[in-house]
Coordinates of C-alpha atoms in Angstrom, one line a residue:
X1 CA -3.9 4.8 -21.2
X2 CA -4.7 3.9 -17.6
X3 CA -5.7 0.5 -16.4
X4 CA -8.4 0.4 -13.6
X5 CA -8.8 -2.6 -11.4
X6 CA -12.1 -2.7 -9.3
X7 CA -13.6 -0.7 -12.1
X8 CA -17.2 -2.0 -11.3
X9 CA -16.6 -1.3 -7.7
X10 CA -16.9 2.0 -5.5
X11 CA -13.3 3.1 -5.8
X12 CA -12.4 2.0 -9.3
X13 CA -15.6 3.2 -10.7
X14 CA -15.2 6.6 -9.0
X15 CA -11.6 6.9 -10.6
X16 CA -13.0 6.3 -13.9
X17 CA -15.5 9.1 -13.5
X18 CA -12.6 11.4 -12.9
X19 CA -10.6 10.3 -16.0
X20 CA -13.2 11.0 -18.6
X21 CA -10.8 13.0 -20.6
X22 CA -8.3 10.1 -20.7
X23 CA -8.1 6.7 -22.3
X24 CA -9.1 4.1 -19.8
X25 CA -9.1 0.3 -19.8
X26 CA -11.0 -1.6 -17.1
X27 CA -10.0 -4.9 -15.8
X28 CA -13.3 -6.9 -15.3
X29 CA -13.9 -10.6 -14.6
X30 CA -16.9 -10.8 -16.9
X31 CA -17.2 -8.3 -19.7
X32 CA -20.9 -9.4 -20.3
X33 CA -22.1 -8.3 -16.8
X34 CA -24.5 -5.4 -16.7
X35 CA -21.8 -3.3 -14.8
X36 CA -19.0 -4.1 -17.5
X37 CA -21.7 -3.1 -20.2
X38 CA -22.4 0.2 -18.6
X39 CA -18.5 1.0 -18.6
X40 CA -18.3 -0.1 -22.3
X41 CA -21.3 2.2 -23.2
X42 CA -19.2 5.1 -21.6
X43 CA -16.2 4.5 -23.8
X44 CA -14.3 2.5 -21.5
X45 CA -12.2 -0.3 -23.0
X46 CA -12.7 -3.7 -21.3
X47 CA -10.0 -6.2 -20.5
X48 CA -11.1 -9.6 -19.1
X49 CA -9.0 -10.8 -16.3
X50 CA -8.6 -11.5 -12.7
X51 CA -6.5 -10.0 -10.0
X52 CA -5.1 -13.2 -8.9
X53 CA -4.0 -14.1 -12.5
X54 CA -0.7 -12.3 -13.2
X55 CA -0.8 -13.3 -17.1
X56 CA -4.2 -11.7 -17.4
X57 CA -3.0 -8.6 -15.8
X58 CA 0.0 -8.5 -18.0
X59 CA -2.1 -8.7 -21.1
X60 CA -4.5 -5.9 -19.7
X61 CA -1.5 -3.6 -19.0
X62 CA -0.2 -3.4 -22.7
X63 CA 0.2 0.1 -23.7
X64 CA -0.7 1.5 -20.4
X65 CA 1.2 4.3 -18.8
X66 CA -0.2 4.0 -15.3
X67 CA -2.5 1.9 -13.5
X68 CA -4.8 2.1 -10.5
X69 CA -5.0 -0.9 -7.9
X70 CA -7.6 -1.7 -5.4
X71 CA -7.3 -5.0 -3.6
X72 CA -10.2 -6.9 -2.0
X73 CA -10.5 -9.5 0.7
X74 CA -13.4 -11.2 -1.0
X75 CA -13.9 -14.2 -1.3
X76 CA -11.4 -15.8 1.2
X77 CA -10.3 -13.0 3.5
X78 CA -7.4 -10.6 3.9
X79 CA -4.9 -13.0 2.6
X80 CA -6.6 -12.5 -0.8
X81 CA -5.3 -9.0 -1.0
X82 CA -1.7 -10.2 -0.7
X83 CA -2.2 -12.6 -3.4
X84 CA -3.7 -9.9 -5.6
X85 CA -1.0 -7.4 -4.9
X86 CA 1.8 -9.9 -5.8
X87 CA 0.1 -10.9 -9.1
X88 CA -0.5 -7.3 -10.0
X89 CA 3.2 -6.2 -9.4
X90 CA 4.5 -9.2 -11.2
X91 CA 2.8 -8.1 -14.2
X92 CA 3.5 -4.4 -13.7
X93 CA 7.2 -4.9 -13.4
X94 CA 7.1 -7.2 -16.6
X95 CA 5.5 -4.2 -18.3
X96 CA 7.7 -1.7 -16.5
X97 CA 4.6 0.5 -15.8
X98 CA 5.4 3.9 -15.1
X99 CA 3.3 4.8 -12.1
X100 CA 0.8 2.8 -9.8
X101 CA -1.8 4.4 -7.6
X102 CA -2.9 2.0 -4.8
X103 CA -5.8 2.6 -2.4
X104 CA -5.0 1.2 0.9
X105 CA -6.4 2.4 4.3
X106 CA -5.3 5.0 6.9
X107 CA -3.9 2.9 9.7
X108 CA -2.4 0.2 7.5
X109 CA 1.1 1.5 8.7
X110 CA 0.5 1.5 12.2
X111 CA 0.3 -2.2 13.4
X112 CA -3.4 -2.0 13.9
X113 CA -4.1 -5.8 14.4
X114 CA -7.1 -5.3 12.0
X115 CA -6.6 -8.1 9.5
X116 CA -7.8 -6.2 6.5
X117 CA -5.7 -3.1 7.5
X118 CA -2.6 -5.5 7.9
X119 CA -3.1 -7.1 4.5
X120 CA -3.2 -3.6 2.9
X121 CA 0.0 -2.7 4.7
X122 CA 1.7 -5.8 3.4
X123 CA 0.6 -4.8 -0.2
X124 CA 2.1 -1.2 0.5
X125 CA 5.3 -2.9 1.4
X126 CA 5.4 -5.1 -1.6
X127 CA 4.9 -2.0 -3.8
X128 CA 7.7 0.0 -2.1
X129 CA 9.9 -3.0 -2.7
X130 CA 9.0 -3.3 -6.3
X131 CA 11.0 -0.3 -7.6
X132 CA 7.9 1.1 -9.5
X133 CA 6.9 4.7 -9.1
X134 CA 3.8 4.6 -7.0
X135 CA 1.5 6.7 -4.7
X136 CA -0.4 5.2 -2.0
X137 CA -3.9 6.7 -1.1
X138 CA -5.0 5.7 2.3
X139 CA -8.8 6.5 2.8
X140 CA -10.6 6.4 6.1
X141 CA -14.3 5.2 6.8
X142 CA -16.4 5.3 3.7
X143 CA -19.5 7.6 3.6
X144 CA -20.8 5.0 1.2
X145 CA -21.2 2.5 3.9
X146 CA -24.1 4.6 5.2
X147 CA -27.4 4.6 3.4
X148 CA -28.1 8.0 1.8
X149 CA -31.8 8.2 3.2
X150 CA -32.8 7.6 6.8
X151 CA -34.6 4.3 7.5
X152 CA -34.1 0.9 9.0
X153 CA -30.5 0.6 7.5
X154 CA -29.2 4.0 8.7
X155 CA -31.0 3.2 12.2
X156 CA -28.8 0.2 12.5
X157 CA -25.5 1.6 11.0
X158 CA -25.6 4.7 13.1
X159 CA -26.4 2.4 16.2
X160 CA -23.4 0.3 15.4
X161 CA -21.1 3.2 15.0
X162 CA -22.4 4.6 18.3
X163 CA -21.9 1.4 20.2
X164 CA -18.2 1.4 18.7
X165 CA -17.2 5.0 19.1
X166 CA -19.5 6.4 21.7
X167 CA -19.2 10.3 21.6
X168 CA -15.8 10.3 19.5
X169 CA -15.3 11.5 16.0
X170 CA -14.8 9.2 13.0
X171 CA -13.0 10.5 10.0
X172 CA -15.0 9.9 6.7
X173 CA -14.4 10.1 3.0
X174 CA -16.7 9.5 -0.2
X175 CA -15.7 7.2 -2.8
X176 CA -16.2 9.9 -5.3
X177 CA -13.4 11.9 -3.5
X178 CA -11.1 8.9 -3.3
X179 CA -11.6 8.5 -7.2
X180 CA -10.8 12.2 -7.7
X181 CA -7.7 12.2 -5.7
X182 CA -6.5 8.8 -7.4
X183 CA -7.3 10.2 -10.8
X184 CA -5.4 13.5 -10.0
X185 CA -2.3 11.2 -9.0
X186 CA -2.5 9.0 -12.0
X187 CA -2.6 12.3 -14.2
X188 CA 0.4 13.9 -12.5
X189 CA 3.0 11.3 -11.6
X190 CA 5.7 14.0 -11.5
X191 CA 3.9 15.6 -8.6
X192 CA 2.3 12.6 -6.9
X193 CA 4.7 9.7 -7.3
X194 CA 6.4 8.9 -3.9
X195 CA 3.6 10.4 -1.9
X196 CA 1.4 8.8 0.7
X197 CA -2.0 10.5 1.2
X198 CA -4.0 9.7 4.2
X199 CA -7.4 10.8 2.8
X200 CA -10.4 12.2 4.8
X201 CA -12.8 15.1 4.2
X202 CA -14.5 15.4 7.5
X203 CA -14.6 14.1 11.0
X204 CA -18.1 13.6 12.9
X205 CA -19.6 12.2 16.0
X206 CA -22.6 9.9 15.5
X207 CA -24.9 12.8 16.7
X208 CA -23.2 15.0 14.1
X209 CA -24.1 12.3 11.5
X210 CA -27.6 12.3 12.6
X211 CA -27.7 16.1 12.2
X212 CA -26.3 15.7 8.6
X213 CA -29.2 13.7 7.6
X214 CA -31.6 16.4 8.8
X215 CA -29.5 19.0 7.1
X216 CA -29.6 17.0 3.8
X217 CA -33.1 15.8 3.9
X218 CA -35.0 17.8 6.5
X219 CA -35.5 15.0 9.2
X220 CA -33.2 13.6 11.9
X221 CA -32.0 10.1 11.3
X222 CA -32.7 8.0 14.4
X223 CA -30.2 5.4 15.8
X224 CA -30.5 2.1 17.5
X225 CA -29.3 2.0 21.0
X226 CA -26.9 -0.9 21.3
X227 CA -24.5 -1.6 24.1
X228 CA -20.8 -1.3 23.4
X229 CA -20.1 -4.9 23.5
X230 CA -22.4 -5.5 20.5
X231 CA -19.3 -5.1 18.2
X232 CA -17.8 -8.2 19.9
X233 CA -20.6 -10.1 17.9
X234 CA -19.3 -9.1 14.5
X235 CA -16.9 -11.1 12.6
X236 CA -13.3 -11.0 14.1
X237 CA -12.0 -8.7 11.4
X238 CA -14.8 -6.1 11.9
X239 CA -15.0 -6.3 15.5
X240 CA -11.3 -5.5 15.7
X241 CA -11.9 -2.6 13.4
X242 CA -14.5 -1.1 15.4
X243 CA -12.5 -1.4 18.5
X244 CA -9.6 0.3 16.6
X245 CA -12.0 3.2 15.8
X246 CA -12.7 3.5 19.7
X247 CA -9.2 3.2 21.0
X248 CA -7.0 4.7 18.2
X249 CA -8.8 6.0 15.0
X250 CA -7.8 7.6 11.8
X251 CA -5.3 10.4 11.7
X252 CA -5.5 12.3 8.2
X253 CA -4.8 15.8 8.4
X254 CA -8.1 17.3 7.1
X255 CA -7.3 21.0 6.9
X256 CA -4.2 20.3 4.8
X257 CA -6.1 18.0 2.6
X258 CA -9.0 20.5 2.0
X259 CA -6.2 23.0 0.9
X260 CA -4.8 20.7 -1.5
X261 CA -8.2 19.1 -2.8
X262 CA -10.8 21.8 -2.3
X263 CA -14.4 21.0 -2.6
X264 CA -14.1 17.5 -1.2
X265 CA -17.7 16.4 0.0
X266 CA -19.0 16.7 3.4
X267 CA -21.2 14.0 4.8
X268 CA -24.3 16.2 4.4
X269 CA -23.1 17.1 0.7
X270 CA -22.6 13.4 0.0
X271 CA -26.1 12.6 1.3
X272 CA -27.6 15.0 -1.2
X273 CA -25.4 13.9 -4.1
X274 CA -26.5 11.6 -6.7
X275 CA -23.2 9.9 -7.2

C-alpha cells in the first residue's frame, strides 16, 4: 500500500495513474469533493487528513510500505511547505515507513534565493536528517503551466517567458512524467532509495515552444511582446524565480534521463496528449 499526498493535484494525481497495479491510499482534505469522488471511483482508498496535522497523516499511513510527498506553499507561502514536511516526517517516523518519494524542484540545492525553491530545499534536508529511506525527485518547469491550445493564455504565458529568458532555453517536464518517475521509484526502493533525480525531458526556447504548438495543432502560437522588466511586477517569489531562470536555470541531464526513462513526453507530444 502506498500513501499519496496531493492526490487531487497534478503531481499526486499523475503518480496514482502510474500505480494502477498497486493498492493506493490518497490523503485528501475533503472526501466528498468531486475530485476525491473521482479517485474513489477508480478504486483509490481515501483517507481524510491534512498535511499540517501529523496525527491525521499517522492514521493515513497505517499499513503503508511507502509514501509520496508533495508540499505546497498554499495558502500562506513557502513556510507552509516546511510545516507540512515536518508534520509528514513526524508521522512517517512513528510509522517507520520504508520509503518516501518527495518531489522538490531542481535548484533547491543551489541557494537560489527563490523562496519556494528554498523551502523545498529545507524539506529535503529534513528528510535526509530523518533517517528514513527516501528518493528526491527534482522537477524543472512544468509543461502543465502552459495551455494546451493556443489562445490568449498561451499568448500571455509565452510572452512572460520571453520577457524572462529572452532567447535562452528553459528545461521542461510534464506532470505525467513526474508521476511516472515517482511511481517507478516507489515500486523499486531497492534501486531508487538514496537517489536524487533532477527531472526534465526537453529544453526549449520560447520560439521553439511556439513551433511546438504548430507541430501539435497546425498553427503557430503567438506571444505577447513584453519588456524584460515586466517580471519585476510579479509577486516577489515569482519574479525571483523568473530572474533565476534568466541568470542560472535548471541543470537536469536530459540525455541520461531519456536513457533511464525512455518515452518521456516532449512539449509537442504533451500538447497533443489528453492527460
